[in-house]
XYZ file of C-alpha atoms in Angstrom:
352
model
C -6.175 3.410 13.844
C -4.624 0.692 16.409
C -2.966 1.805 19.467
C 0.944 2.347 19.645
C 3.179 -0.531 21.320
C 6.873 -0.990 21.783
C 8.614 -4.121 20.263
C 11.636 -5.430 22.175
C 14.314 -6.440 19.449
C 17.634 -7.687 19.558
C 20.357 -7.640 16.330
C 21.789 -10.844 15.301
C 23.679 -11.889 12.252
C 23.421 -15.123 10.228
C 26.934 -16.926 9.089
C 26.469 -14.968 6.048
C 26.454 -11.535 7.571
C 22.570 -11.271 7.071
C 21.114 -8.700 9.612
C 18.076 -10.389 11.514
C 15.971 -8.735 14.359
C 14.582 -11.167 16.744
C 11.500 -10.394 18.371
C 10.846 -11.840 21.963
C 7.755 -13.769 21.053
C 8.833 -15.639 17.779
C 6.030 -16.947 15.585
C 6.804 -19.136 12.224
C 5.511 -17.671 9.179
C 5.100 -19.360 5.488
C 5.420 -17.195 2.429
C 3.075 -18.153 -0.498
C 4.732 -16.344 -3.850
C 8.206 -16.009 -3.990
C 8.213 -13.508 -7.126
C 9.934 -10.240 -7.012
C 7.727 -8.668 -4.369
C 7.620 -11.973 -2.316
C 11.327 -11.932 -2.237
C 11.070 -8.278 -0.535
C 8.571 -9.518 2.013
C 10.504 -12.485 2.625
C 13.562 -10.499 3.386
C 11.797 -8.132 5.847
C 10.137 -10.850 7.635
C 13.163 -12.816 7.937
C 14.624 -9.848 10.120
C 11.763 -10.316 12.513
C 10.804 -13.972 12.662
C 11.461 -17.405 11.255
C 10.040 -17.776 7.775
C 11.328 -21.217 7.034
C 8.934 -22.179 4.055
C 8.102 -20.735 0.720
C 4.969 -21.996 -1.666
C 5.482 -21.367 -5.075
C 4.943 -23.686 -8.177
C 7.566 -22.151 -10.447
C 10.956 -23.722 -10.628
C 12.951 -20.474 -10.764
C 12.055 -19.849 -7.080
C 14.092 -23.031 -5.749
C 17.022 -20.416 -6.132
C 15.831 -18.829 -3.113
C 17.267 -21.732 -0.831
C 20.632 -20.736 -2.142
C 20.381 -17.238 -1.083
C 18.664 -17.862 2.620
C 19.648 -20.291 5.015
C 17.241 -23.150 6.336
C 14.791 -22.291 3.931
C 12.698 -24.951 1.748
C 10.524 -24.037 -1.024
C 7.725 -26.465 -2.132
C 5.105 -26.036 -4.649
C 2.620 -27.762 -2.170
C 0.320 -25.573 -0.391
C -0.951 -28.478 1.695
C 2.419 -28.650 3.123
C 2.184 -25.432 4.427
C -1.708 -25.238 5.617
C -1.170 -28.687 7.365
C 1.832 -27.425 9.268
C 0.297 -26.101 12.733
C 3.591 -24.745 13.658
C 3.488 -22.174 10.822
C 0.799 -20.106 12.346
C 1.394 -16.722 9.825
C 0.906 -16.817 6.249
C 2.386 -14.167 4.045
C 0.686 -13.917 0.653
C 2.562 -12.114 -2.387
C 0.911 -14.019 -4.874
C -1.028 -12.631 -8.156
C -3.918 -10.614 -6.959
C -6.616 -13.288 -8.439
C -5.600 -15.739 -6.087
C -5.558 -13.650 -3.221
C -9.018 -14.601 -2.281
C -8.911 -18.237 -2.422
C -5.538 -18.443 -0.714
C -6.343 -16.067 2.160
C -9.708 -18.066 2.959
C -7.773 -21.244 2.821
C -5.182 -19.911 5.009
C -7.865 -18.368 7.618
C -9.731 -21.815 7.663
C -6.539 -23.537 8.371
C -6.189 -21.425 11.589
C -3.372 -19.027 10.254
C -3.261 -15.183 10.618
C -2.725 -13.547 7.308
C -0.656 -10.961 5.614
C -1.741 -10.373 2.297
C -0.273 -7.891 -0.412
C -2.405 -5.505 -2.039
C -4.512 -5.278 -3.597
C -6.831 -7.325 -1.067
C -8.995 -8.981 -3.576
C -10.535 -8.073 -6.949
C -13.935 -7.404 -5.486
C -15.682 -6.034 -2.464
C -18.090 -9.016 -2.065
C -15.065 -11.581 -2.011
C -13.052 -8.854 0.507
C -15.992 -8.606 2.871
C -16.200 -12.563 2.974
C -12.744 -12.919 4.096
C -13.273 -10.257 7.096
C -16.133 -12.369 8.057
C -14.050 -15.516 7.999
C -11.250 -13.829 9.965
C -13.707 -12.743 12.564
C -15.383 -16.244 12.863
C -11.900 -17.682 13.347
C -10.740 -15.023 15.387
C -7.699 -14.494 12.999
C -5.665 -11.388 12.324
C -6.011 -10.335 8.873
C -3.758 -7.367 7.337
C -3.582 -6.037 3.979
C -0.032 -4.815 2.814
C -0.517 -1.037 2.202
C 3.220 -0.044 2.607
C 2.495 3.882 2.492
C 0.635 3.255 5.847
C 3.949 3.066 7.148
C 5.973 5.351 5.427
C 7.191 8.291 7.688
C 6.646 11.141 5.154
C 3.389 10.102 4.594
C 2.681 10.096 8.532
C 4.114 13.768 8.746
C 1.784 14.643 5.808
C -1.259 13.310 7.555
C 0.066 15.052 10.851
C 0.349 18.784 8.897
C -3.193 18.051 7.153
C -4.798 17.188 10.634
C -3.376 20.156 12.281
C -4.836 22.458 9.736
C -1.795 25.021 10.467
C -1.152 25.447 6.785
C -4.783 26.059 5.908
C -7.558 23.608 4.981
C -6.892 21.054 2.479
C -8.166 21.672 -0.951
C -7.121 19.057 -2.907
C -4.451 16.069 -3.205
C -2.651 15.567 -6.780
C -0.762 12.661 -7.332
C 1.328 11.503 -10.006
C 2.447 7.737 -10.302
C 4.422 7.325 -13.845
C 6.612 5.080 -15.307
C 7.537 2.503 -18.178
C 6.749 -1.033 -18.244
C 3.975 -3.939 -17.661
C 1.558 -4.488 -14.931
C 1.909 -7.659 -13.371
C -0.547 -10.699 -13.528
C -2.950 -8.786 -15.840
C -4.127 -6.553 -12.804
C -4.024 -3.387 -15.037
C -2.746 -0.004 -14.070
C -5.634 1.078 -11.868
C -5.660 -1.787 -9.677
C -1.698 -2.493 -9.471
C -1.009 1.213 -9.072
C -4.245 2.944 -7.986
C -4.290 1.124 -4.961
C -1.715 3.095 -3.433
C -3.254 6.645 -4.219
C -6.669 5.282 -3.121
C -4.958 4.051 0.324
C -3.078 7.212 0.835
C -5.837 9.461 0.221
C -8.127 7.510 2.329
C -5.440 7.592 5.011
C -4.505 11.101 4.971
C -7.994 12.502 4.829
C -9.197 9.701 7.497
C -12.321 9.636 4.781
C -13.722 7.416 2.216
C -14.701 8.900 -0.934
C -18.324 9.009 -2.209
C -17.943 9.642 -5.987
C -15.371 8.490 -8.352
C -14.747 9.201 -11.849
C -12.094 7.646 -14.374
C -10.767 7.967 -18.005
C -7.783 5.783 -19.393
C -6.503 4.802 -22.810
C -4.561 1.728 -23.766
C -1.370 2.552 -25.096
C 0.924 -0.440 -24.796
C -1.053 -2.679 -23.191
C -4.182 -3.615 -25.499
C -5.959 -5.565 -23.221
C -5.848 -3.102 -20.322
C -5.925 0.739 -19.898
C -2.148 1.724 -19.112
C -2.498 5.641 -18.778
C -5.758 6.420 -16.108
C -6.751 9.847 -14.918
C -8.758 9.637 -11.866
C -10.818 11.990 -9.447
C -12.395 11.066 -6.089
C -14.541 13.186 -4.243
C -14.798 13.065 -0.563
C -17.377 14.260 2.156
C -15.102 17.221 3.357
C -15.210 18.478 -0.382
C -11.476 17.767 -1.022
C -10.815 16.255 -4.199
C -8.562 13.849 -5.099
C -6.798 13.794 -8.298
C -4.413 11.369 -9.686
C -2.919 10.023 -12.899
C -1.508 6.272 -13.350
C 0.640 5.683 -16.370
C 2.737 2.548 -17.548
C 3.663 4.110 -20.729
C 5.359 7.194 -19.533
C 9.458 7.486 -20.014
C 10.132 8.763 -16.653
C 9.378 7.370 -13.011
C 7.245 9.787 -10.886
C 6.091 9.316 -7.500
C 4.647 12.509 -6.512
C 1.727 13.876 -4.377
C 0.869 17.383 -3.681
C -1.414 18.607 -0.745
C -2.751 21.890 -1.876
C -4.348 23.936 0.903
C -5.625 27.672 0.921
C -2.558 29.367 1.191
C 0.026 26.432 1.194
C 1.254 23.575 -0.561
C 3.039 20.324 0.670
C 4.640 18.146 -1.777
C 5.791 14.231 -1.147
C 8.245 13.087 -3.806
C 9.441 9.311 -2.970
C 12.147 9.295 -5.412
C 13.724 12.488 -3.878
C 16.205 12.577 -1.059
C 14.090 14.813 0.896
C 10.686 13.287 0.975
C 8.465 16.500 1.828
C 8.765 20.109 0.710
C 6.319 22.980 1.799
C 5.735 26.303 0.325
C 3.739 28.968 1.869
C 1.518 32.195 1.138
C 0.129 31.220 -2.140
C -1.198 34.318 -3.601
C -1.779 36.110 -6.778
C 0.408 39.428 -6.989
C -2.064 41.943 -7.094
C -1.867 43.847 -10.501
C -3.569 46.434 -12.314
C -5.148 44.001 -14.683
C -5.601 40.183 -14.710
C -3.252 39.602 -17.690
C -0.337 40.932 -15.763
C -1.253 39.035 -12.381
C 1.667 36.406 -11.365
C 1.537 33.792 -8.680
C 3.689 33.898 -5.889
C 5.253 31.159 -3.767
C 7.257 31.313 -0.510
C 9.620 28.608 0.622
C 10.649 25.371 -0.691
C 11.633 24.302 2.634
C 11.919 20.756 3.336
C 9.942 19.048 6.272
C 12.029 17.040 8.529
C 10.454 12.984 8.604
C 11.853 9.942 9.625
C 13.969 7.415 7.769
C 12.248 4.199 8.864
C 11.776 1.525 6.085
C 7.973 1.279 5.441
C 8.021 -2.249 4.499
C 9.855 -3.293 7.432
C 7.791 -1.010 9.463
C 4.600 -2.854 8.255
C 6.092 -6.580 8.808
C 7.007 -5.258 12.404
C 3.512 -3.998 12.964
C 1.688 -7.081 11.490
C 3.492 -9.244 13.670
C 3.129 -7.200 16.978
C -0.463 -7.327 16.370
C -0.250 -10.900 15.902
C 1.461 -11.334 19.299
C -1.028 -8.818 21.258
C -4.180 -9.888 19.128
C -5.118 -6.666 18.495
C -6.561 -5.247 15.117
C -4.011 -3.832 12.954
C -3.467 -0.529 10.870
C -4.573 -1.669 7.073
C -6.704 -4.215 8.443
C -9.177 -6.193 6.005
C -12.102 -3.859 7.159
C -10.019 -0.826 6.384
C -9.134 -2.384 3.079
C -12.258 -3.277 1.839
C -12.979 0.503 1.485
C -10.075 0.770 -0.906
C -11.306 -2.015 -2.859
C -14.709 -0.535 -3.160
C -13.327 2.971 -4.317
C -11.164 0.998 -6.994
C -14.456 -0.614 -7.924
C -16.236 2.439 -8.730
C -13.074 3.779 -10.625
C -13.235 0.681 -12.820
C -17.090 1.143 -13.489
C -16.415 4.794 -14.411
C -13.460 3.907 -16.571
C -16.048 1.522 -18.459
C -18.665 3.909 -18.653
C -16.020 6.464 -20.354
C -15.700 8.707 -17.368
C -19.369 8.801 -16.041
C -19.381 9.637 -12.199
C -19.978 6.410 -9.870
C -21.205 6.250 -6.259
C -18.368 4.542 -3.940
């Protein structure tokens, strides 16, 4: 992981009362993709630096000029690429466009923040990493959970090993609706679990298994169950669904005698249980499980998206490799590719 640093910021407000945080060394950025997530990134980057231009061909994004002062919206990508004053590209376009847009921005001399998934193939991802090195550009992929204070604390707990060796990570990311841009539930939602597991374990999976079913979406699986096996022997199991009536965002780290749960929808994000054991009884049928605790673990309340935007800009200023670098994200893409192949093969194990 990249070294830590302090960023001096001063709070300001626009005439409309919008809070802005201005960095000491301001860079100017352009946003490519003004959809729902693009607007989230726009709001966060504008708290940190100048973002005067949005590139989006859809007429509906013109309304952004009413919400954000001093903002221009254009369908012309070349207007951004040819503007040397805009040294940073923030890409939040459909996943299938990430490779071409990132490549063109790097070749135009821009540092690039591109939303996950990085690309839809590891070959393309590796090429972009090589291009970033060739042109001496900062390249970061937006995996927001790498900046979530509860995920940081979960990793700290696992690294310490004070609650026993982690045996398994079990995650549920469920909801109702459609995946955007035809990405499919595995690439749209699963990239979160793959990146979180890779981060908290500090390992890349070596075997992938996935099975799925199409319920609402006949073109793509919208319910997927996956298992990843890691070099340490830890198993990472997750279920993804866009056909579930209840929204669930939960990860449980199960140790030898303890468990820690991350619930992204709860007020208190982390809960721990201790002394997991079977109550000794006369015969197996009478044994009952025992849990102690249900105690919350304190963690910070930083905003993950704001923190990742701030981190990226600090890396741009200091010319250092970011957390969530292109190289790091290549491993996520390779894992997703292996899961996709296993899904295609009906659940056969596939090496990563």
